[in-house]
Tab-separated table of N, CA and C in Angstrom:
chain	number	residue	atom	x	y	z
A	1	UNK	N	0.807	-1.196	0.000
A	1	UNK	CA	0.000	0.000	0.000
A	1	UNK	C	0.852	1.262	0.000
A	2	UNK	N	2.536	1.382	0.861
A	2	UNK	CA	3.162	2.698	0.716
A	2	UNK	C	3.952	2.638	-0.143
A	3	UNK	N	4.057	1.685	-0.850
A	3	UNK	CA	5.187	1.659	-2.183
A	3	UNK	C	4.450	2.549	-3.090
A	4	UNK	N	5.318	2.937	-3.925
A	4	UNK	CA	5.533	4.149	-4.751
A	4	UNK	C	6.127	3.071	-6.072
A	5	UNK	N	5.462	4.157	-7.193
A	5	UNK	CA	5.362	3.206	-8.469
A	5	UNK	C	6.985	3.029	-8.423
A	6	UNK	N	7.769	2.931	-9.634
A	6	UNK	CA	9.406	2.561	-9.797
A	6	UNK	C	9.476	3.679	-10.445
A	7	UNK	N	8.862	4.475	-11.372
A	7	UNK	CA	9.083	5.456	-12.161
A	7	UNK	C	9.092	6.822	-11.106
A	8	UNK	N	8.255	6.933	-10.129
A	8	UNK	CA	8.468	8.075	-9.295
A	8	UNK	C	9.551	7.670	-8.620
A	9	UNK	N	9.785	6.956	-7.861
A	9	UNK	CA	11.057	6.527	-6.943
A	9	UNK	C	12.785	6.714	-7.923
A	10	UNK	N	12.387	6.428	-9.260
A	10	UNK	CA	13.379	6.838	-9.753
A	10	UNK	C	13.623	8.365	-9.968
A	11	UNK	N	12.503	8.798	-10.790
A	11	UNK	CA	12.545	10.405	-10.437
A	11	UNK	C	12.954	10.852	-9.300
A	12	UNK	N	13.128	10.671	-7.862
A	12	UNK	CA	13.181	11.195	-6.974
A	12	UNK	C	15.000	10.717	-6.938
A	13	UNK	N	15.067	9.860	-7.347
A	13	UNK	CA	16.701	9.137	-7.041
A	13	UNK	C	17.231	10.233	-8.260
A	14	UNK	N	16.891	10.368	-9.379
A	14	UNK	CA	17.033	11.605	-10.208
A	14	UNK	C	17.882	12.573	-9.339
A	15	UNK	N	16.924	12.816	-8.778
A	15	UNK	CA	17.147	14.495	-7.803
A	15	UNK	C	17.950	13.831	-6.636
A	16	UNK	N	18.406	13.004	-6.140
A	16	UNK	CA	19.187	12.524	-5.104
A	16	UNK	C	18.527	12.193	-4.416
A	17	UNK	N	17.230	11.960	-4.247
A	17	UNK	CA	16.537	11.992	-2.984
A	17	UNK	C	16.022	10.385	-3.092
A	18	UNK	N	16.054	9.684	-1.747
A	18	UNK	CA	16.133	8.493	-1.631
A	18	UNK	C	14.681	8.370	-1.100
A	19	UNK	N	14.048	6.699	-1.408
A	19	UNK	CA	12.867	6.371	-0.396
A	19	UNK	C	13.382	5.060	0.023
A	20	UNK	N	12.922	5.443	1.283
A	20	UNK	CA	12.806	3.817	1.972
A	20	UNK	C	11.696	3.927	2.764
A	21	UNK	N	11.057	2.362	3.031
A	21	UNK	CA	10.012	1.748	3.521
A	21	UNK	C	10.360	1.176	5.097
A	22	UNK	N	9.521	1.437	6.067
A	22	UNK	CA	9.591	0.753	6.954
A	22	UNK	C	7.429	0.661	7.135
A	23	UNK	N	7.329	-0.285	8.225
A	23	UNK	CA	6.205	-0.457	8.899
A	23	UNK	C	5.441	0.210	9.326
A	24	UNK	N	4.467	0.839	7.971
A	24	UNK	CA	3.357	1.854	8.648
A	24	UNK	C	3.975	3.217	7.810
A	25	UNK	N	5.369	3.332	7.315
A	25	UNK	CA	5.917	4.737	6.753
A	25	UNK	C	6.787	5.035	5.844
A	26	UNK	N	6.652	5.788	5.080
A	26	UNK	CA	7.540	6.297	3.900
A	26	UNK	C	8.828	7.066	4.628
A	27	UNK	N	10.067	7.354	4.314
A	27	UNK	CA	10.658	8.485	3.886
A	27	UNK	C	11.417	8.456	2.568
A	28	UNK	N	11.020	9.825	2.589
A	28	UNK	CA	11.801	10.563	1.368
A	28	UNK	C	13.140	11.156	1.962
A	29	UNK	N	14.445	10.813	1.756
A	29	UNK	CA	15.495	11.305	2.771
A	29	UNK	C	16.329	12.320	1.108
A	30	UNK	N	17.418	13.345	1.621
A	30	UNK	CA	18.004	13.699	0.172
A	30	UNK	C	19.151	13.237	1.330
A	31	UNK	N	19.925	12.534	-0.275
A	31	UNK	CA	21.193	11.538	-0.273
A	31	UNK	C	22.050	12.817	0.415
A	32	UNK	N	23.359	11.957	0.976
A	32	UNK	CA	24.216	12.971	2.021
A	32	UNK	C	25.447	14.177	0.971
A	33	UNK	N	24.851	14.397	0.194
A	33	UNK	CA	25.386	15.347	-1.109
A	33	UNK	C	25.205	16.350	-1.071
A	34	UNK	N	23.494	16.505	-0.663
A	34	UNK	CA	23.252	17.994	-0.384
A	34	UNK	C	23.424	18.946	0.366
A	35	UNK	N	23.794	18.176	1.734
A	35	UNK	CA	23.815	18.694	3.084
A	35	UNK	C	25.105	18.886	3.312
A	36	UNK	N	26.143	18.680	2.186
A	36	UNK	CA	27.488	19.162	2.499
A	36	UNK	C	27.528	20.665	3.128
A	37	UNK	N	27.122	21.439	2.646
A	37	UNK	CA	26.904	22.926	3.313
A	37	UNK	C	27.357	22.809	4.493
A	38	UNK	N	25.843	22.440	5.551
A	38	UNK	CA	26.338	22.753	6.451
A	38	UNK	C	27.300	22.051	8.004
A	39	UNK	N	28.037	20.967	7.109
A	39	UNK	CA	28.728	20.115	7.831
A	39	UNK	C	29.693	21.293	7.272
A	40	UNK	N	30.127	21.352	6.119
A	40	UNK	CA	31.769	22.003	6.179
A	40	UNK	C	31.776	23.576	7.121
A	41	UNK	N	30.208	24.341	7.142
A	41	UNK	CA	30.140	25.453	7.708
A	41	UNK	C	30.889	24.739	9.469
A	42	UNK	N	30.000	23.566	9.790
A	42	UNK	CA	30.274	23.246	11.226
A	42	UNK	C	31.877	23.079	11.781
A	43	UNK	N	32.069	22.430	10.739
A	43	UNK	CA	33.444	22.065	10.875
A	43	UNK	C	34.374	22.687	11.404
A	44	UNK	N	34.504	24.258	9.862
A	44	UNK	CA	35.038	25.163	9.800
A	44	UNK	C	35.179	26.231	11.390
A	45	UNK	N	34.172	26.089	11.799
A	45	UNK	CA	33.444	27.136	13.347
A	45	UNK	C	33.853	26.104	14.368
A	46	UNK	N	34.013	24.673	13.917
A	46	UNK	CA	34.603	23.926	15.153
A	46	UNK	C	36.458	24.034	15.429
A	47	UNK	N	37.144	23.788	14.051
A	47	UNK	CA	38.910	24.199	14.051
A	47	UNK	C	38.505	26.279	14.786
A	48	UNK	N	37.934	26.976	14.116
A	48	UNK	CA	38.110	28.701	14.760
A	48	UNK	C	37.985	28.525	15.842
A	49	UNK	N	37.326	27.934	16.667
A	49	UNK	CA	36.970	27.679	18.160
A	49	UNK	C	38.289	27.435	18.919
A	50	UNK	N	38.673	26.400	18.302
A	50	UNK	CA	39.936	25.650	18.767
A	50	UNK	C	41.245	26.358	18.532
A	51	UNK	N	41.344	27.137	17.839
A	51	UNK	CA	42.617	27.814	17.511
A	51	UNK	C	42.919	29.367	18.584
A	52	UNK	N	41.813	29.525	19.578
A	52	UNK	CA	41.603	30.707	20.119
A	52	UNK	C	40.441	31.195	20.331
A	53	UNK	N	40.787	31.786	21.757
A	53	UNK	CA	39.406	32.653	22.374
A	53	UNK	C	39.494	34.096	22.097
A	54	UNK	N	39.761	34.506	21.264
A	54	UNK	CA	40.102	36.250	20.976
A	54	UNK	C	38.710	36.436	20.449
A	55	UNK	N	38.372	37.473	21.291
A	55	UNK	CA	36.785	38.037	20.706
A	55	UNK	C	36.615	37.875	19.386
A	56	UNK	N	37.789	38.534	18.434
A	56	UNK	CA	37.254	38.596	17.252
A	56	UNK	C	36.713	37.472	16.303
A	57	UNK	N	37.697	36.009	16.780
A	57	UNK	CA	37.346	34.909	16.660
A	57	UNK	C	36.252	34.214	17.034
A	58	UNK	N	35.852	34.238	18.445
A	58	UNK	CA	34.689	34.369	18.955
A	58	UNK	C	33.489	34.506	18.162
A	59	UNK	N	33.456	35.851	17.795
A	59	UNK	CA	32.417	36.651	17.128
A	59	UNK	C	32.580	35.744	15.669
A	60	UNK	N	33.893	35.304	15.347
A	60	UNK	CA	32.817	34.558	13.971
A	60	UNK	C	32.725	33.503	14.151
A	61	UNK	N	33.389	32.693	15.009
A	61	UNK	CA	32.825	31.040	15.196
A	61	UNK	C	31.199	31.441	15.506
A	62	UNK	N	30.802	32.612	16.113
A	62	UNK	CA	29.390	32.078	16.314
A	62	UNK	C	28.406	32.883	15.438
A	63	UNK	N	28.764	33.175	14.564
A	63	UNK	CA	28.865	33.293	13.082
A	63	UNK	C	28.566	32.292	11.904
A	64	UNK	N	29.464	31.690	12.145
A	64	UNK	CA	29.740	30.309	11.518
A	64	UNK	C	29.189	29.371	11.622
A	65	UNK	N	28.631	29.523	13.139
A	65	UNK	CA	27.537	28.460	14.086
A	65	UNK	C	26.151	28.786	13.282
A	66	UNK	N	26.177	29.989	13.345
A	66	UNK	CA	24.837	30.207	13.055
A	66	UNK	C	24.175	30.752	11.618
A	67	UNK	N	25.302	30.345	10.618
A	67	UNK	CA	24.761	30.249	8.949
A	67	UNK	C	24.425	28.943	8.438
A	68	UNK	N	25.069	28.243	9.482
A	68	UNK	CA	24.064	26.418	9.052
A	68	UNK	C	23.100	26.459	9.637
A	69	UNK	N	22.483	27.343	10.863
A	69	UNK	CA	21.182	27.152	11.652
A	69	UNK	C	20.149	27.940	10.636
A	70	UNK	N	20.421	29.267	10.165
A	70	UNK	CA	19.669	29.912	9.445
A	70	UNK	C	19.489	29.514	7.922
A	71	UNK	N	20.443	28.807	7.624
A	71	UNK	CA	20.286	28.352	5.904
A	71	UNK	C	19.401	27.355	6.102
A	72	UNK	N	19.704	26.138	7.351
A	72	UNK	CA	18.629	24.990	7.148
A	72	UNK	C	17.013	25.532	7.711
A	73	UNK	N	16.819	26.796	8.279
A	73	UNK	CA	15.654	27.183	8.423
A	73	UNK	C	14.932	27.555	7.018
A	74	UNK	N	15.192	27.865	6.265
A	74	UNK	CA	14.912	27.966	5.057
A	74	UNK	C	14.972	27.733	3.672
A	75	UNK	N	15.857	26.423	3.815
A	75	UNK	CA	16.424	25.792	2.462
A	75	UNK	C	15.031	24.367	2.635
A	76	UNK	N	14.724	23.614	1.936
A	76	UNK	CA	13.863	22.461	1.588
A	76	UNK	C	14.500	21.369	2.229
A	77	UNK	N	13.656	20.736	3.333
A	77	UNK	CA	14.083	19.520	4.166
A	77	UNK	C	14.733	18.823	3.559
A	78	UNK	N	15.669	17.969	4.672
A	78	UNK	CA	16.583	16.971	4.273
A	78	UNK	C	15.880	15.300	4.194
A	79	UNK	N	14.788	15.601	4.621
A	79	UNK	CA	14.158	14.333	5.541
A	79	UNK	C	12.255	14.271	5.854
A	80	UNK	N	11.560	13.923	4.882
A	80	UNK	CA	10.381	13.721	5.416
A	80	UNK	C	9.642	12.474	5.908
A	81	UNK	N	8.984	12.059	6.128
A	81	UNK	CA	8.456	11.182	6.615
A	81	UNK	C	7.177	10.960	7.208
A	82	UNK	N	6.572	10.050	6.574
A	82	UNK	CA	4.779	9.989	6.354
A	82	UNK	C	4.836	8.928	7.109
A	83	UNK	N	4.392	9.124	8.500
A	83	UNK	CA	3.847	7.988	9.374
A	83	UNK	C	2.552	7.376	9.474
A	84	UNK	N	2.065	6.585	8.644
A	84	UNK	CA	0.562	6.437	8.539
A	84	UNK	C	0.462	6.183	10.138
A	85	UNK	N	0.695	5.152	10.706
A	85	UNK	CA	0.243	4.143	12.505
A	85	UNK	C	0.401	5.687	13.578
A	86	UNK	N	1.741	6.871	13.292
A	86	UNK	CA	1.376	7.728	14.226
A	86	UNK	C	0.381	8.632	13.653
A	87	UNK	N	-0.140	8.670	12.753
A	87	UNK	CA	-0.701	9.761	11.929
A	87	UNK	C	-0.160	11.292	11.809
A	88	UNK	N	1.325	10.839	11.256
A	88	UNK	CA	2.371	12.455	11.371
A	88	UNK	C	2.843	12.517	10.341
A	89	UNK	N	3.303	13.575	9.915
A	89	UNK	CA	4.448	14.068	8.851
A	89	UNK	C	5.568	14.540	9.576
A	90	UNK	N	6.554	13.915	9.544
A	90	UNK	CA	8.028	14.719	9.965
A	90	UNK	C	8.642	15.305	9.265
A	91	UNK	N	8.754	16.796	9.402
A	91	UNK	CA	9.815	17.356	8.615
A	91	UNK	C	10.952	18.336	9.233
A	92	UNK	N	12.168	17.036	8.747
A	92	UNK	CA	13.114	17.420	9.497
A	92	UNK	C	14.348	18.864	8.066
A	93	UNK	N	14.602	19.309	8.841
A	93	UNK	CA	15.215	20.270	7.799
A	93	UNK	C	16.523	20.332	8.033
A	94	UNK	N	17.214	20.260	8.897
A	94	UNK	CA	18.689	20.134	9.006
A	94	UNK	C	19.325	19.675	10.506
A	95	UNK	N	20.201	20.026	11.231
A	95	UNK	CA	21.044	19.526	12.164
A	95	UNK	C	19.998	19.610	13.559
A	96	UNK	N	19.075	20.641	13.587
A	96	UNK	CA	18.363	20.427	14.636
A	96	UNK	C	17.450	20.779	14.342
A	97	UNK	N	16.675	21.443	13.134
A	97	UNK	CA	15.663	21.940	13.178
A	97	UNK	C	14.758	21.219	11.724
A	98	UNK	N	13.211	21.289	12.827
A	98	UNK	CA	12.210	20.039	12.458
A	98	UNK	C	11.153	20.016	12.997
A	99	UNK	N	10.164	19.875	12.058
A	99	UNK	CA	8.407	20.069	12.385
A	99	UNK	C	8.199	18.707	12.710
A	100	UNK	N	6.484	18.631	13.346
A	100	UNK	CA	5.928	17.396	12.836
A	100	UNK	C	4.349	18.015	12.985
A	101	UNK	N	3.164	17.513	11.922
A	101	UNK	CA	2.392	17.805	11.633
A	101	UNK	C	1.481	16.673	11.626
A	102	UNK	N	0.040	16.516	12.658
A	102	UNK	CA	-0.697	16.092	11.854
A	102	UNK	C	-1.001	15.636	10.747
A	103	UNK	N	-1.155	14.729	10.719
A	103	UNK	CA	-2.239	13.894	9.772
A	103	UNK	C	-3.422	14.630	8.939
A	104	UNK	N	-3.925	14.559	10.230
A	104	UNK	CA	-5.096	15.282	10.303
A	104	UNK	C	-5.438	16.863	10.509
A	105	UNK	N	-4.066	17.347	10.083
A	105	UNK	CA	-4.187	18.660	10.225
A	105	UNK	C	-3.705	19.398	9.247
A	106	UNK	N	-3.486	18.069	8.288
A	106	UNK	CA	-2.912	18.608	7.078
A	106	UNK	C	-4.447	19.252	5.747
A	107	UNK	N	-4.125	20.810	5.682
A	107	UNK	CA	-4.875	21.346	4.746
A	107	UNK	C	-5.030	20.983	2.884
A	108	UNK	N	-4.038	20.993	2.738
A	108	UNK	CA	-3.235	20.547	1.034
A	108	UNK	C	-2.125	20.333	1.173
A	109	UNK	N	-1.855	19.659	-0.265
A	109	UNK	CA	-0.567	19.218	-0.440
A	109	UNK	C	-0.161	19.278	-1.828
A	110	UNK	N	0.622	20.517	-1.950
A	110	UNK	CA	0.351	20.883	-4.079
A	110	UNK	C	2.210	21.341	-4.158
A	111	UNK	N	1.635	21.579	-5.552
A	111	UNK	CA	3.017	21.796	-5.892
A	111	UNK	C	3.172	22.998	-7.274
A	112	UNK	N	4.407	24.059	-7.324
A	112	UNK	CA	4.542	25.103	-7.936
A	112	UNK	C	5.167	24.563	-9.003
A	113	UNK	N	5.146	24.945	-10.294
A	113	UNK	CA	6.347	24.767	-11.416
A	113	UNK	C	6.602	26.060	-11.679
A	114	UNK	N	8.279	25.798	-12.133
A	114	UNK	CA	8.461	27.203	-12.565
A	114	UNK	C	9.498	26.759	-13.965
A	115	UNK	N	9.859	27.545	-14.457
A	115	UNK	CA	10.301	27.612	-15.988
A	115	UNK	C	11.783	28.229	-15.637
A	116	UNK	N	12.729	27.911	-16.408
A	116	UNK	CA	13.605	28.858	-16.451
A	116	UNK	C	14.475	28.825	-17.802
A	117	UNK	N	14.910	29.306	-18.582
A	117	UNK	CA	15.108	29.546	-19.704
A	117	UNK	C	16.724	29.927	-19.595
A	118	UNK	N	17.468	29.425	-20.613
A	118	UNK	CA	18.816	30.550	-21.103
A	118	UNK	C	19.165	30.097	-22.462
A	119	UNK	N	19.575	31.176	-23.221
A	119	UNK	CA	19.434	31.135	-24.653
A	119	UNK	C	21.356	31.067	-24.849
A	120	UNK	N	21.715	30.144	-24.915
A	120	UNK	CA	23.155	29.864	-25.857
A	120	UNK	C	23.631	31.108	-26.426
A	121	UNK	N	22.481	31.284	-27.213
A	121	UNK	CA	23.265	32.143	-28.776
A	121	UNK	C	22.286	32.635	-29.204
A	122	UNK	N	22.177	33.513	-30.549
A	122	UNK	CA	21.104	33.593	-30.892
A	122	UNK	C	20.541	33.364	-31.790
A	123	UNK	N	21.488	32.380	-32.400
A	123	UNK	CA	21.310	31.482	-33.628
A	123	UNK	C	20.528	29.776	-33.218
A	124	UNK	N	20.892	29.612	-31.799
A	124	UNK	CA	20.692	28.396	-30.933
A	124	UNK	C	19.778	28.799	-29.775
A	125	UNK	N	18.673	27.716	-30.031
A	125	UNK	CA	17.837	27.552	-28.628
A	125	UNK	C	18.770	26.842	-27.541
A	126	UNK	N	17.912	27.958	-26.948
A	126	UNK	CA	19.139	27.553	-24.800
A	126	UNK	C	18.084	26.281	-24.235
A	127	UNK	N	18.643	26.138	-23.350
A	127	UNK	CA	18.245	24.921	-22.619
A	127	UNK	C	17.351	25.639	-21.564
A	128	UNK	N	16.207	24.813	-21.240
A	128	UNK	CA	14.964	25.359	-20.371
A	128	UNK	C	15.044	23.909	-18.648
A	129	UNK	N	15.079	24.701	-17.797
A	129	UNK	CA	15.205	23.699	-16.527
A	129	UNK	C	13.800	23.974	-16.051
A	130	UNK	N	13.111	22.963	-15.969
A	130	UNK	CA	11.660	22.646	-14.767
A	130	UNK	C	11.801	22.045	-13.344
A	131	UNK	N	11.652	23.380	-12.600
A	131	UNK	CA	12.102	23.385	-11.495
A	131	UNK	C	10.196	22.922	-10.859
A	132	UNK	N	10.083	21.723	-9.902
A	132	UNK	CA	8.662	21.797	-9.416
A	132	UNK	C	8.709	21.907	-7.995
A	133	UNK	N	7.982	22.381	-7.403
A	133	UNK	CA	8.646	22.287	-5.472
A	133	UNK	C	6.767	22.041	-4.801
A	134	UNK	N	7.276	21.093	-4.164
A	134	UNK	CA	5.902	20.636	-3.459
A	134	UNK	C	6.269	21.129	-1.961
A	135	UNK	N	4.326	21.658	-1.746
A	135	UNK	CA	4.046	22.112	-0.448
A	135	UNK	C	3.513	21.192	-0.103
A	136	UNK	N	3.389	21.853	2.063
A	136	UNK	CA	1.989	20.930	2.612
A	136	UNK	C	1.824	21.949	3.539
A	137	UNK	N	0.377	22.553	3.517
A	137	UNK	CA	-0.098	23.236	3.763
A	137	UNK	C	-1.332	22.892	5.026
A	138	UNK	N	-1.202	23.750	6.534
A	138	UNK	CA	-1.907	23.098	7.307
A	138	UNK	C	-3.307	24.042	7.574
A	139	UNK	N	-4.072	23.663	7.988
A	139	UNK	CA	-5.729	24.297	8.754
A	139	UNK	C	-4.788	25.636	9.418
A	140	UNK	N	-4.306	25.918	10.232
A	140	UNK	CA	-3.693	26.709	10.743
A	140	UNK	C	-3.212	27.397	9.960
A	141	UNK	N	-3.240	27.721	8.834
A	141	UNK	CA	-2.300	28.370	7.862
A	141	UNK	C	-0.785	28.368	7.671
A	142	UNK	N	-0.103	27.343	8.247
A	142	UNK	CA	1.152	27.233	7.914
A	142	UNK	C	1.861	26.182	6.805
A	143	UNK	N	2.420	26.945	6.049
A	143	UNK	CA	2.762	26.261	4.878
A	143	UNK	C	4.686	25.568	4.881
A	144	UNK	N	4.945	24.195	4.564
A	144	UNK	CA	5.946	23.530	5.080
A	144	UNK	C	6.531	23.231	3.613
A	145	UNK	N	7.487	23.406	3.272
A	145	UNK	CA	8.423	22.899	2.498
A	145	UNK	C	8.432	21.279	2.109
A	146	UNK	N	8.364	20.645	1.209
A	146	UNK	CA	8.331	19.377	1.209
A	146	UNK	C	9.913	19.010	0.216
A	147	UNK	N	9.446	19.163	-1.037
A	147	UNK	CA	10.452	18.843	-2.143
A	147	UNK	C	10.758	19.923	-3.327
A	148	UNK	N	12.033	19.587	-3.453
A	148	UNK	CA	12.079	20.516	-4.820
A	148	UNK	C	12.630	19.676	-6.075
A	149	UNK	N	12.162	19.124	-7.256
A	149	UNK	CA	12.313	18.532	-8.214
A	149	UNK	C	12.912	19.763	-9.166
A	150	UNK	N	14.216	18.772	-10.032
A	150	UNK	CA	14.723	19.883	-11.204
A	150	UNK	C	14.717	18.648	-12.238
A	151	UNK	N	14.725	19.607	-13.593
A	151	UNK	CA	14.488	18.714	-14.675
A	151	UNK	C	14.437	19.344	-15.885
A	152	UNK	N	14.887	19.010	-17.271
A	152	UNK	CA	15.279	18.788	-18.506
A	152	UNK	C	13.902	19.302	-18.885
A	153	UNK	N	12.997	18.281	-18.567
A	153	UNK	CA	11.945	18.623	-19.592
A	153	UNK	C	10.902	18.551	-18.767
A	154	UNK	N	9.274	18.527	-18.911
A	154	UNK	CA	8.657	18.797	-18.272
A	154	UNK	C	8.213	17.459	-17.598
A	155	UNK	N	7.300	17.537	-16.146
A	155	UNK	CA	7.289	15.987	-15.805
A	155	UNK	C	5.704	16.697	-15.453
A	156	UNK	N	4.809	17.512	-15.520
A	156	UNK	CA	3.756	17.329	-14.985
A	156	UNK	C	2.986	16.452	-14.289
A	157	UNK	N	3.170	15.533	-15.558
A	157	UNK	CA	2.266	14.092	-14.758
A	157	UNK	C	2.733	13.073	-13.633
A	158	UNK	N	4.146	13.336	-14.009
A	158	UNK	CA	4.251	12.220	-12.659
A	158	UNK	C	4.461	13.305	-11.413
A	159	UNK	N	4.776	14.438	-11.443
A	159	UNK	CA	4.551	14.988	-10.404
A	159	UNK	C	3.350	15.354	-9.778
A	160	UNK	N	2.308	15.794	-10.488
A	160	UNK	CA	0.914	15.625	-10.415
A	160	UNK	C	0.309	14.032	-9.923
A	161	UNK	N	1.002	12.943	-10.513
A	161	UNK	CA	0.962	11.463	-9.683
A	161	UNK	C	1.426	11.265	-8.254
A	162	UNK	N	2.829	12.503	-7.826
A	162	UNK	CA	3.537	12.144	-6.757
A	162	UNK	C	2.694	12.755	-6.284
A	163	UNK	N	2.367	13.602	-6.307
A	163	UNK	CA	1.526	14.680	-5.133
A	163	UNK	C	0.122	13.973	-5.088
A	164	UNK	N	-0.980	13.220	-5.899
A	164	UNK	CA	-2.130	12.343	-5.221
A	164	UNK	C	-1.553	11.275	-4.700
A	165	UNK	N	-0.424	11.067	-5.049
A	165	UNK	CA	0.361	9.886	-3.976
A	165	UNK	C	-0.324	10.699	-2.449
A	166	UNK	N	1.173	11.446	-2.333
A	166	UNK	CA	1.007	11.684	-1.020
A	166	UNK	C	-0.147	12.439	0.095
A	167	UNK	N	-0.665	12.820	-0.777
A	167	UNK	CA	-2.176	13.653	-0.650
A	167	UNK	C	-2.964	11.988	0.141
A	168	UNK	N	-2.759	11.294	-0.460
A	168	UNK	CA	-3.935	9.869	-0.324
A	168	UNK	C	-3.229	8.999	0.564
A	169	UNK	N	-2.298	9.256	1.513
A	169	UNK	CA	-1.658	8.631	2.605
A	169	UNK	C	-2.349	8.959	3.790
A	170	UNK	N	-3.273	7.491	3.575
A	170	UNK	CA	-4.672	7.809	5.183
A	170	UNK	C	-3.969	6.506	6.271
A	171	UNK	N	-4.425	7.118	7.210
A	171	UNK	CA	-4.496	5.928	8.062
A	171	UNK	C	-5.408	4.568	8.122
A	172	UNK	N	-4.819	3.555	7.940
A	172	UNK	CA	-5.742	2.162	8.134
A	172	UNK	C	-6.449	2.104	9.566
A	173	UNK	N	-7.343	2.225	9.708
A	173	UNK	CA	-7.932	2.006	10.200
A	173	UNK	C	-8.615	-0.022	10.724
């Protein structure tokens, strides 16, 4: 019942982003590629730390600390996860920071396309990227980041498939 056709699961491996199955739940995880950011930011603020307590240093280790806290507040989760048995969505977004939402408190669940164009030459058509990014949107009015799909050519339909996918993840009752 939570398996996902092979053609979306590949699309998603496309974009790096992995699924695995356990008992009762999906996740969608993105492979450990993307999240280089803010391990090398950590890193970097962990050797400044260590090399000296001089204010000025100070002042940017916690600096440094705190451009992986603010990028993963607003960059597209690393990690979701559809718990049918708890009736939750987890969305985890980076090193510490992470929702979880109702089931049942979920309003919609859609998704934006956008176009982007660049022209080579002007003798030569440029290459066009279809960027799609899915929401989930709650009763409360808060709207959560889910995925962002990139792509060659257009995928409407199976993204329009992924999203009544996940839209139609009820609890068994």
């Amino acid at each position: 019942m939570l398996k996902l056709d092979q053609h979306l699961v590949q699309m998603l491996n496309d974009n790096k982003y992995v699924v695995s199955y356990d008992t009762g739940s999906i996740t969608i995880k993105m492979s450990s590629g993307k999240q280089l950011e803010s391990q090398v930011s950590l890193t970097i603020a962990i050797f400044a730390f260590l090399f000296g307590v001089n204010p000025t240093i100070l002042l940017l280790v916690l600096l440094l600390l705190l451009v992986p806290i603010l990028y993963d507040r607003w960059k597209f989760p690393k990690m979701i996860t559809f718990n049918i048995h708890e009736e939750a969505v987890y969305i985890k977004k980076g090193i510490i920071l992470g929702n979880e939402v109702a089931i049942h408190d979920i309003y919609d669940l859609y998704g934006e396309k956008n176009e982007l164009s660049s022209d080579v030459s002007a003798f030569k058509e440029g290459n066009t990227d279809y960027i799609y990014k899915l929401f989930l949107s709650t009763k409360s009015g808060k709207v959560h980041k889910l995925l962002r799909l990139q792509f060659r050519e257009e995928r409407d339909g199976q993204i329009s498939q992924l999203t009544r996918y996940l839209k139609n993840l009820k609890p068994v009752k």
